[in-house]
XYZ file of C-alpha atoms in Angstrom:
713
model
C -36.676 42.003 22.694
C -33.550 39.101 21.694
C -35.117 36.332 19.447
C -33.514 32.666 20.415
C -33.079 29.336 19.012
C -36.143 26.997 18.942
C -36.131 23.730 19.594
C -35.842 22.967 15.656
C -33.167 25.113 15.225
C -30.953 23.397 17.955
C -32.187 19.826 16.513
C -30.530 21.493 12.691
C -27.568 22.360 14.421
C -26.535 19.282 16.127
C -27.792 17.253 12.813
C -25.516 19.276 10.906
C -22.378 18.614 13.293
C -23.152 14.925 12.913
C -23.148 15.204 9.542
C -20.152 17.206 9.217
C -18.014 14.635 11.490
C -19.063 11.271 9.548
C -18.098 13.349 6.266
C -14.927 14.135 8.412
C -14.260 10.720 9.540
C -14.948 9.099 5.989
C -12.523 11.011 4.541
C -9.831 9.860 7.409
C -10.691 6.330 6.590
C -10.541 6.399 2.678
C -7.392 8.465 2.282
C -3.997 8.014 3.302
C -2.881 10.474 5.912
C 0.779 8.986 6.634
C 2.875 11.021 4.252
C 3.634 14.792 4.211
C 2.039 14.457 0.657
C -1.418 12.740 2.166
C -1.452 14.663 5.170
C -0.848 18.108 4.001
C -1.512 17.888 0.408
C -4.348 16.040 0.454
C -2.171 13.380 -1.576
C -2.112 16.082 -4.739
C -5.789 14.495 -5.691
C -8.387 17.127 -5.460
C -10.049 18.496 -8.187
C -10.919 22.042 -9.090
C -14.505 21.842 -7.718
C -13.697 20.789 -4.293
C -10.165 22.930 -4.062
C -12.382 25.996 -5.427
C -15.327 25.411 -2.648
C -12.368 24.844 0.025
C -10.795 28.520 -0.983
C -14.339 30.154 -0.854
C -14.715 28.637 2.899
C -11.207 29.311 4.259
C -11.671 32.584 3.438
C -15.359 33.455 4.182
C -15.693 32.178 7.362
C -17.326 33.760 10.456
C -15.508 36.721 10.690
C -16.586 38.097 7.374
C -20.257 37.587 8.153
C -19.592 39.290 11.162
C -17.259 41.992 9.266
C -18.018 42.455 6.006
C -21.520 43.038 7.012
C -20.817 45.064 9.976
C -18.577 47.504 7.927
C -21.479 47.627 4.748
C -23.782 48.724 7.800
C -21.441 51.479 9.228
C -20.062 52.784 5.643
C -21.997 51.220 2.860
C -20.553 49.633 -0.431
C -16.995 50.411 0.188
C -15.961 47.154 1.896
C -16.886 44.837 -1.262
C -13.534 46.414 -3.144
C -11.743 43.478 -1.023
C -13.961 40.825 -2.285
C -13.676 42.161 -6.170
C -9.594 42.722 -5.541
C -9.080 39.235 -4.243
C -11.353 37.975 -7.221
C -8.438 39.460 -9.390
C -5.450 38.180 -7.139
C -6.614 34.825 -6.911
C -6.131 34.724 -10.735
C -2.497 35.895 -10.175
C -2.234 32.787 -7.723
C -3.427 30.489 -10.530
C -1.758 31.735 -13.232
C 1.731 33.163 -11.754
C 2.402 31.531 -8.237
C 1.084 28.198 -7.966
C 3.161 27.254 -11.312
C 6.368 28.099 -9.489
C 5.349 26.678 -6.706
C 4.979 23.102 -8.444
C 7.964 23.570 -10.247
C 10.027 24.103 -7.228
C 8.281 21.092 -5.523
C 7.460 22.693 -2.149
C 5.182 22.356 0.623
C 5.212 25.306 2.923
C 5.800 29.060 2.151
C 8.614 29.468 4.316
C 10.411 26.700 2.523
C 9.930 28.199 -0.971
C 11.971 31.011 0.240
C 14.339 28.960 1.796
C 14.619 27.325 -1.190
C 14.898 30.466 -3.961
C 17.280 32.484 -1.504
C 18.963 29.812 0.672
C 19.923 30.056 4.371
C 17.608 30.242 7.176
C 17.208 33.564 8.119
C 14.159 34.528 5.670
C 12.604 31.453 6.340
C 12.484 31.705 10.044
C 11.477 35.703 9.501
C 8.788 34.763 7.670
C 7.264 31.449 9.673
C 7.398 34.167 12.732
C 5.828 36.755 11.050
C 3.230 34.028 9.880
C 2.539 32.830 13.035
C 2.085 36.191 14.384
C -0.166 37.390 11.676
C -2.195 33.930 12.373
C -2.852 35.101 16.348
C -3.591 39.001 15.592
C -5.526 38.764 12.770
C -7.169 35.465 12.140
C -7.572 33.241 15.267
C -8.457 35.953 17.551
C -11.051 37.475 15.103
C -12.598 34.185 14.014
C -13.133 33.567 17.976
C -14.848 36.794 18.683
C -16.993 36.760 15.872
C -17.973 33.394 16.054
C -18.724 34.132 20.175
C -20.530 37.150 18.536
C -22.867 34.716 17.018
C -23.774 32.661 19.881
C -24.117 35.635 22.125
C -26.668 36.795 19.773
C -28.549 33.557 19.353
C -28.342 32.377 22.902
C -27.669 35.302 25.122
C -24.211 33.549 26.645
C -21.186 35.545 27.784
C -18.647 36.518 24.950
C -15.888 34.653 27.009
C -18.105 31.681 27.608
C -18.915 31.645 23.938
C -14.982 32.016 22.996
C -14.424 29.062 25.249
C -17.509 26.779 24.044
C -16.025 27.497 20.427
C -12.613 26.009 21.114
C -14.078 23.009 22.865
C -16.294 21.763 19.694
C -13.145 22.859 17.856
C -11.276 20.434 19.692
C -13.796 17.380 19.207
C -14.017 18.407 15.069
C -10.290 18.746 14.854
C -10.005 14.650 15.276
C -10.961 14.443 11.847
C -7.263 15.034 10.294
C -5.901 15.723 7.292
C -6.260 18.285 4.473
C -8.471 15.908 2.368
C -11.087 16.027 5.811
C -10.830 19.738 5.982
C -11.568 19.945 2.081
C -14.516 17.833 2.079
C -16.377 19.570 5.161
C -15.586 22.548 3.630
C -17.266 21.609 0.059
C -20.639 20.660 2.266
C -20.493 23.920 4.150
C -19.575 26.318 0.742
C -22.835 24.764 -0.346
C -24.796 25.204 2.783
C -23.372 28.836 3.469
C -24.046 30.111 0.008
C -27.666 28.861 0.134
C -28.345 30.170 3.396
C -26.573 33.301 2.898
C -28.833 33.789 -0.632
C -32.033 32.961 1.472
C -31.462 35.203 3.729
C -30.548 37.711 1.119
C -33.752 37.515 -0.871
C -35.672 37.300 2.322
C -33.964 40.852 3.656
C -34.284 42.638 -0.119
C -38.125 41.836 -0.646
C -38.378 43.198 3.233
C -37.471 46.192 2.253
C -38.532 46.409 -1.534
C -35.383 45.795 -3.799
C -31.879 46.988 -4.584
C -32.727 50.188 -5.771
C -34.738 50.815 -2.446
C -31.798 49.707 -0.532
C -30.119 52.155 -1.628
C -32.343 54.937 -1.421
C -33.555 53.731 2.510
C -30.060 53.370 3.584
C -29.128 56.955 2.699
C -32.323 57.743 5.447
C -31.149 54.546 7.826
C -30.665 56.733 10.801
C -31.287 56.108 14.220
C -34.176 57.843 16.239
C -32.450 59.999 18.937
C -35.608 60.931 21.190
C -37.049 57.345 21.442
C -33.263 55.766 22.462
C -32.810 58.557 24.968
C -36.379 57.671 26.353
C -35.874 54.060 25.957
C -32.385 53.659 27.554
C -31.240 55.105 30.722
C -27.940 56.998 29.300
C -26.560 60.179 31.494
C -24.490 61.320 27.735
C -27.119 62.653 25.617
C -24.344 64.100 22.611
C -24.568 62.110 19.639
C -22.153 61.450 16.867
C -21.633 59.370 13.304
C -25.281 58.777 13.596
C -26.145 59.364 9.641
C -24.799 57.384 6.899
C -21.801 59.053 5.343
C -22.314 61.065 1.817
C -20.361 58.991 -0.349
C -21.881 55.955 1.203
C -22.924 54.299 -1.965
C -19.529 54.851 -3.996
C -16.746 51.871 -3.453
C -13.731 53.351 -4.415
C -13.545 56.904 -2.555
C -11.724 60.093 -2.545
C -8.039 60.311 -1.922
C -8.662 62.052 1.850
C -11.437 59.391 2.665
C -10.970 57.661 6.252
C -12.421 53.890 4.633
C -11.044 53.285 1.419
C -8.724 56.324 -0.292
C -8.535 54.698 -3.878
C -5.056 55.784 -4.456
C -4.148 54.002 -1.134
C -6.448 50.993 -1.800
C -4.829 50.245 -5.192
C -1.054 50.955 -4.624
C -1.320 49.810 -0.937
C -3.733 47.479 -0.212
C -3.033 45.217 -3.074
C 0.280 44.198 -2.333
C -0.995 43.623 1.425
C -3.884 41.432 -0.479
C -0.972 39.694 -2.386
C 0.530 38.304 0.797
C -2.865 36.484 1.930
C -3.803 35.213 -1.745
C -0.533 34.279 -3.115
C 1.720 33.792 -0.345
C -0.448 32.405 2.847
C 0.130 28.847 3.910
C -3.864 28.386 4.512
C -4.788 29.403 1.155
C -2.076 27.922 -0.914
C -2.035 24.495 0.721
C -5.210 23.739 -0.710
C -4.120 24.888 -4.108
C -1.139 22.935 -4.191
C -3.640 19.497 -3.536
C -4.686 20.294 -7.053
C -3.920 17.097 -9.623
C -2.434 19.196 -11.746
C -2.012 22.882 -12.927
C -5.151 22.965 -14.557
C -7.416 21.747 -11.556
C -5.482 24.222 -9.590
C -6.136 27.065 -12.193
C -9.705 25.926 -12.333
C -10.078 26.124 -8.622
C -8.803 29.702 -8.664
C -11.497 30.456 -11.471
C -13.947 28.656 -9.582
C -13.112 30.782 -6.306
C -13.242 33.946 -8.562
C -16.721 33.571 -9.488
C -17.699 32.623 -6.171
C -15.836 35.923 -4.589
C -18.216 37.969 -6.685
C -21.146 36.749 -4.100
C -19.835 38.259 -1.219
C -20.760 41.671 -1.811
C -24.721 40.835 -2.581
C -24.934 38.088 0.370
C -22.910 39.816 2.869
C -22.659 43.357 2.800
C -26.111 44.115 1.024
C -27.638 42.237 3.993
C -25.475 44.621 6.332
C -26.947 47.542 4.892
C -30.803 45.995 5.020
C -29.562 45.305 8.878
C -29.167 49.119 9.387
C -32.145 50.255 7.896
C -34.486 48.091 9.695
C -32.439 48.249 13.041
C -30.854 51.614 13.323
C -31.208 52.238 16.549
C -29.554 49.551 17.417
C -26.581 49.081 14.724
C -26.045 52.721 14.194
C -25.814 53.558 18.125
C -25.650 57.089 18.988
C -22.905 57.537 21.607
C -20.246 55.221 23.624
C -22.543 54.872 26.128
C -25.432 53.566 24.034
C -23.214 51.427 21.885
C -21.803 49.566 25.396
C -25.536 49.087 26.190
C -26.954 47.965 23.163
C -23.610 45.180 22.165
C -21.004 45.509 25.199
C -18.701 47.628 22.650
C -18.016 51.451 23.241
C -16.383 51.771 19.466
C -19.695 50.620 17.999
C -22.396 47.987 17.340
C -22.280 47.620 13.391
C -20.676 43.728 13.927
C -23.923 42.702 15.391
C -25.876 43.448 11.833
C -25.828 40.187 10.413
C -26.488 37.911 13.377
C -29.380 40.754 14.434
C -30.676 40.019 10.593
C -30.326 36.565 11.234
C -32.184 36.036 14.563
C -35.027 38.734 13.492
C -36.058 37.837 10.060
C -35.035 34.188 9.223
C -37.857 31.393 9.815
C -37.641 28.801 12.523
C -35.296 25.707 10.987
C -33.555 27.682 8.644
C -32.080 30.036 11.178
C -30.887 26.980 13.222
C -28.853 25.867 9.525
C -27.440 29.627 9.529
C -26.213 29.562 12.790
C -24.375 25.852 12.145
C -22.909 27.114 8.988
C -21.773 30.057 10.793
C -20.379 28.314 13.564
C -19.097 25.317 11.463
C -17.204 27.603 8.766
C -15.370 29.395 11.833
C -14.384 25.909 12.892
C -13.041 24.894 9.996
C -11.168 28.717 9.551
C -9.650 27.517 13.047
C -8.971 23.557 12.125
C -7.128 25.345 8.965
C -5.123 27.707 10.984
C -4.233 25.476 13.782
C -2.700 22.819 11.141
C -1.140 25.626 8.989
C 0.314 27.338 12.031
C 1.557 24.000 13.919
C 3.166 22.989 10.579
C 4.926 26.030 10.029
C 6.201 26.152 13.878
C 7.197 22.412 13.994
C 8.709 21.877 10.498
C 9.961 25.747 9.969
C 11.374 26.856 13.276
C 11.573 24.397 16.110
C 13.390 21.298 13.525
C 15.797 23.966 12.637
C 16.586 24.433 16.163
C 16.409 20.701 17.243
C 17.881 19.000 14.439
C 17.735 15.539 15.963
C 13.833 15.872 17.360
C 11.477 12.684 16.559
C 8.253 12.257 15.139
C 6.921 12.010 18.199
C 8.308 15.177 19.921
C 7.145 16.837 16.840
C 3.654 16.122 17.383
C 3.828 16.878 21.082
C 5.485 20.768 20.126
C 2.829 21.432 17.504
C 0.007 20.684 20.234
C 1.396 22.319 22.772
C 1.765 25.383 20.157
C -1.620 25.086 19.069
C -2.810 25.310 23.139
C -0.429 28.424 23.328
C -1.819 30.045 20.503
C -5.274 29.875 21.650
C -4.318 31.422 25.380
C -2.895 34.455 23.291
C -5.743 34.656 20.894
C -8.223 35.118 23.619
C -6.251 37.263 26.013
C -6.301 39.370 22.374
C -10.224 39.467 21.939
C -10.794 42.700 24.418
C -8.121 44.832 22.144
C -10.275 43.880 18.988
C -13.718 44.858 20.340
C -12.246 48.452 20.757
C -10.218 48.547 17.420
C -11.547 50.383 14.292
C -14.552 51.953 15.863
C -15.732 48.578 16.465
C -15.557 47.512 12.585
C -13.710 44.277 13.065
C -12.886 43.764 8.898
C -11.138 47.266 9.125
C -9.153 45.855 12.398
C -8.101 42.794 10.215
C -7.086 45.048 7.359
C -5.011 47.881 9.705
C -2.800 45.027 11.028
C -2.432 43.357 7.950
C -1.289 46.043 6.183
C 1.140 47.392 8.656
C 3.119 43.854 8.475
C 2.652 42.154 5.200
C 3.605 44.570 1.874
C 7.133 43.792 2.560
C 6.599 39.984 2.412
C 4.262 40.746 -1.014
C 7.335 42.581 -1.751
C 9.967 39.602 -1.239
C 7.805 37.108 -2.792
C 7.083 39.447 -6.166
C 10.932 40.656 -6.637
C 12.262 36.476 -5.784
C 9.749 35.082 -8.337
C 9.803 37.734 -11.410
C 14.040 39.086 -10.761
C 16.241 36.668 -10.966
C 19.201 38.648 -9.528
C 17.305 39.243 -6.238
C 19.562 37.640 -3.604
C 19.234 36.518 0.053
C 20.978 39.403 1.659
C 18.630 41.667 -0.478
C 15.448 40.075 0.250
C 16.739 39.829 4.036
C 17.546 43.491 4.500
C 15.022 44.768 2.697
C 12.278 42.296 4.564
C 13.414 43.535 7.656
C 13.671 47.233 6.735
C 10.002 46.993 5.904
C 9.142 44.769 9.122
C 10.823 46.957 11.541
C 9.252 50.385 10.153
C 5.778 48.252 9.947
C 6.282 46.965 13.446
C 6.558 50.566 14.891
C 3.705 51.938 13.081
C 1.371 48.988 14.186
C 3.079 49.462 18.127
C 2.086 53.476 17.653
C -1.616 52.478 16.419
C -1.994 50.695 19.659
C -0.283 53.409 21.544
C -2.393 56.082 20.015
C -5.784 54.733 20.251
C -8.627 56.420 18.396
C -10.882 58.486 20.622
C -14.772 57.750 20.994
C -16.416 59.592 18.666
C -17.327 62.676 20.773
C -13.958 62.971 22.188
C -11.510 65.386 20.805
C -8.573 63.660 18.648
C -5.182 64.447 20.213
C -3.071 61.843 18.040
C -0.097 63.033 16.599
C -1.031 64.093 12.850
C 1.153 61.552 10.944
C -0.852 59.017 12.660
C -4.259 61.047 12.373
C -3.855 62.275 9.263
C -1.964 59.472 6.932
C -4.179 56.531 5.810
C -2.947 53.122 6.869
C -3.236 52.090 3.161
C -0.617 54.711 2.180
C 1.608 53.602 5.006
C 1.198 49.869 2.783
C 2.505 51.383 0.236
C 5.253 53.468 1.593
C 6.231 49.923 2.922
C 6.207 47.809 -0.198
C 7.891 50.545 -1.720
C 10.709 51.029 0.680
C 11.137 47.108 0.829
C 11.508 46.939 -3.040
C 13.934 49.406 -3.414
C 16.143 48.246 -0.190
C 15.963 44.690 -1.646
C 16.920 46.035 -5.272
C 19.929 48.175 -4.020
C 21.310 45.593 -1.595
C 21.081 42.842 -4.105
C 22.923 44.804 -7.016
C 25.874 45.459 -4.170
C 26.230 41.677 -3.003
C 27.081 38.576 -5.392
C 24.246 36.882 -7.226
C 22.144 33.778 -6.095
C 23.749 30.565 -7.600
C 22.023 28.881 -11.068
C 20.675 26.218 -8.841
C 18.561 28.910 -6.292
C 16.896 30.055 -9.590
C 16.742 26.799 -11.300
C 12.884 26.044 -10.368
C 11.829 28.839 -8.522
C 11.213 31.680 -10.527
C 8.489 32.529 -13.031
C 10.844 32.113 -15.944
C 12.093 28.446 -14.601
C 8.389 27.546 -15.191
C 9.035 27.977 -19.044
C 12.349 25.808 -18.734
C 11.075 22.104 -18.759
C 14.537 20.651 -18.603
C 15.670 18.254 -15.801
C 19.425 17.890 -15.482
C 18.486 14.468 -14.100
C 21.337 12.549 -16.267
C 24.167 15.142 -14.398
C 22.454 14.617 -11.124
C 22.580 11.159 -11.455
C 26.126 11.257 -12.545
C 27.255 13.075 -9.397
C 25.117 11.291 -7.411
C 27.029 7.832 -8.294
C 29.935 9.627 -8.215
C 29.376 10.692 -4.653
C 28.295 7.202 -3.698
C 31.803 5.421 -5.115
C 34.242 7.963 -3.497
C 32.552 7.033 -0.231
C 32.526 3.128 -0.655
C 36.119 3.488 -1.884
C 37.156 5.730 1.299
C 35.269 2.991 3.503
C 37.154 0.395 1.922
C 40.369 1.722 2.821
C 39.734 2.785 6.256
C 37.370 -0.230 7.047
C 40.607 -1.543 9.383
C 40.826 1.313 11.759
C 36.580 1.236 12.241
C 35.472 -0.051 15.164
C 31.475 0.064 15.300
C 29.677 -0.006 18.300
C 32.460 0.203 20.307
C 33.709 -3.877 19.653
C 37.519 -5.018 19.425
C 39.453 -5.355 16.841
C 38.963 -9.099 16.690
C 35.733 -8.993 15.896
C 36.415 -6.361 13.002
C 38.241 -8.923 11.254
C 35.268 -11.035 10.498
C 33.730 -7.572 8.993
C 34.370 -7.827 5.052
C 34.240 -4.019 3.058
C 31.645 -6.026 0.835
C 29.294 -5.721 3.593
C 29.546 -2.176 4.235
C 29.280 -1.621 0.629
C 25.764 -3.317 0.690
C 24.910 -1.227 3.223
C 26.003 2.486 1.775
C 24.906 1.462 -1.879
C 21.535 1.472 -3.714
C 20.609 -2.365 -4.367
C 20.023 -1.891 -8.105
C 22.236 0.513 -9.848
C 20.136 0.325 -12.908
C 17.323 1.948 -11.671
C 18.159 3.600 -9.010
C 14.801 5.608 -7.994
C 13.024 1.833 -7.976
C 15.538 0.293 -6.049
C 15.560 3.008 -3.179
C 13.756 1.899 -0.245
C 12.027 4.166 2.440
C 14.808 5.105 4.577
C 15.845 2.121 7.116
C 18.240 4.358 9.304
C 16.377 7.795 9.482
C 14.353 8.606 12.319
C 10.502 9.131 11.242
C 11.351 12.839 10.379
C 14.767 12.751 9.298
C 13.596 12.964 6.059
C 12.598 16.479 6.558
C 13.890 17.971 3.573
C 12.631 21.265 1.941
C 9.508 21.082 4.249
C 8.556 17.220 4.125
C 8.546 15.654 7.022
C 7.302 11.993 5.686
C 7.132 9.381 8.619
C 9.552 6.797 6.964
C 8.847 3.257 7.791
C 6.342 1.190 9.829
C 7.207 0.081 13.685
C 8.564 -3.109 12.424
C 10.907 -1.896 10.310
C 11.787 0.552 12.939
C 12.930 -2.300 15.316
C 14.410 -3.968 12.850
C 16.857 -1.477 12.719
C 17.472 0.177 15.627
C 20.582 -2.137 16.494
C 21.604 -1.336 12.788
C 21.505 2.752 12.652
C 23.838 2.241 15.751
C 26.477 -0.042 14.057
C 26.294 2.628 11.230
C 26.560 5.948 12.334
C 30.369 5.804 13.512
C 31.053 4.395 10.018
C 29.147 7.041 7.941
C 30.820 9.699 10.103
C 33.937 8.122 9.545
C 33.831 8.173 6.103
C 32.430 11.776 5.810
C 29.449 10.046 4.426
C 27.050 12.245 6.135
C 23.696 10.138 5.979
C 21.905 8.073 3.289
C 19.483 10.507 3.304
C 21.148 12.539 1.548
C 21.929 10.261 -1.651
C 18.286 9.323 -1.506
C 17.041 12.689 -1.530
C 19.024 13.677 -4.414
C 17.622 10.893 -6.321
C 14.362 11.441 -4.513
C 14.298 15.570 -6.021
C 15.165 13.926 -9.338
C 11.618 11.866 -9.305
C 9.836 14.720 -7.628
C 11.287 17.241 -10.081
C 9.954 14.705 -13.410
C 6.358 14.202 -11.190
C 6.096 18.031 -10.772
C 6.929 18.713 -14.493
C 4.056 16.470 -15.365
C 1.828 18.375 -13.251
C 2.543 21.603 -15.164
C 1.575 20.283 -18.706
C -1.936 21.534 -20.086
C -3.435 20.357 -23.195
C -3.773 23.335 -25.889
C -8.110 22.700 -25.530
C -7.870 23.009 -21.575
C -5.295 25.874 -21.973
C -7.928 27.858 -24.050
C -10.713 27.211 -21.672
C -9.037 28.266 -19.011
C -7.570 31.534 -20.565
C -11.422 32.555 -21.689
C -12.285 31.735 -18.362
C -9.645 34.476 -17.355
C -10.610 36.668 -19.375
C -13.943 36.593 -18.165
C -13.164 36.525 -14.517
C -10.928 39.944 -14.547
C -13.540 41.578 -16.792
C -16.145 41.138 -14.566
C -13.917 42.421 -11.811
C -12.979 45.545 -13.628
C -16.961 45.930 -14.507
C -17.704 45.658 -10.310
C -15.386 47.896 -9.590
C -16.388 50.548 -12.066
C -20.198 50.165 -11.337
C -20.130 50.481 -7.500
C -17.182 53.620 -7.878
C -19.680 55.537 -10.255
């Protein structure tokens, strides 16, 4: 009999949502969201505690509670390897990638690629790939896992639950901006850890201790006779009913179907580099840090928190199999379908079943609220990041004259499109990877992300890597990975009691080995093509490589000199040609009244002694014309816009005639100098802080290695 939520549980769920919305609205009211930095990077004002908690929650959404616990129930400790791997890769993000991103002054990852390699081909490739991955691995999986929780607790239909979740997310999304997301994430992290730890203690106590968990898990097989008597099943065959012999090992034999150790170390790690070091959802949070010390502190904190999922998610999943073996380890596709609605297996219901059966009334409501709110936080983050990438990195390139209003509308329409595609994809997820949802996410990601990891690593560490090499290397890897992914969908794994007729190169080659090949093929093609084509310009590698972080010089004076020369030429040219200019279609007589000084006033800085201060927000740009390197600042207020519409029309022709593209170009140059100085200040660390952070780095990496060794022996 399915347990259901009591009145007290529902009251706690409602109270929790009210609290989360209040925090979101408080963040909206208190913080500035009118600029790109304010909205997308929380004004670069967040501390290491808030970001560390947000990183943890952004990653550990409801799909982890469903997927990790489910894989724990199905195959033991193996799936915990991803968590310990992430612990190490987070430090790679903090010590290698984030300093480069800060030094190059970027907001989005496609923008970094554009700045590092030049051109737009790689930027569009990466933006499109990110959006595909968001839809097929993150959004649809999030929706499915959240719906499973609702289905288990309320008994509702899966698709009705999905639609309800989207409706609730739409309500919570009103609390906009990264500040709101990070603050609500901090609360969720706290409650999630408290709730999950409580459930872990209750469940381990129920079984009789950690050693007893390991002993009883190896004996947790369903009672086939009892099942055949209870359920009306025509097929009496059974398969995969006993735990795997090596279930208590993490890294396994090279031929293992779950985690072959060479494939994991050489193939899964590069694929995870994309998620932890180059994915907009994760990196956006760390870039919101006050400075590099807070950024590194946040990755250390998140690294220590990543030790928890093995114990608070994977182990309870294994306990769920011990307590409910007849349901979790269903005996054949027909039985599985009757238990949980999926013919591929029922391991995904392990965690929600444990919550509903073991947790007392009240705490059960809190656990449900945390699961659903974590899912919504995930959805909100993905919607935010995906619409940012689409509008700024794709749509703005296609329609350069798009207004702020148009971009906002396009962003929202694109989110709606993503939701529809995600819902349509849910049935495929239900059947993929033997019902182990976490492995489905990893398989899809492993076919598409290793080329991206190769490009980022080569772009950051190898100055000679150029646009042609990166593009053709990325394309080679992407095409091969996409072909293998399509073949995986065409040749689906058969049900457990059916013969496997798939081609041997699909049946026998683990997806992690495919990821290894894709990573190295991309790297080799990039290396060869880069050497055969001209090297990148000095400007492309000046601030965008790991070696640039060490170089703290700003070519400020030279840049300023070039800027003023460009301005002077522009002004002189305008002075010479004023007689021929007819602004706004006026007659020659009207023009006689325009003096050269008037034009000078309009096109030069007001105070040459301090150009940075004198440059105000542009008064002749549309609100997003200042989009340069991913920045789409809303420039000026309404009154400024109204006052300057006429002036803009007057000056467009003058600017065009003089070859003076836009004031934004000059102002951009000044702004870039100013921003580069700020970025360099953010990279400064005191010796004491540096020592403290490096000590933390050694501790967290040692812990990660110890965990790998302990659970693999």
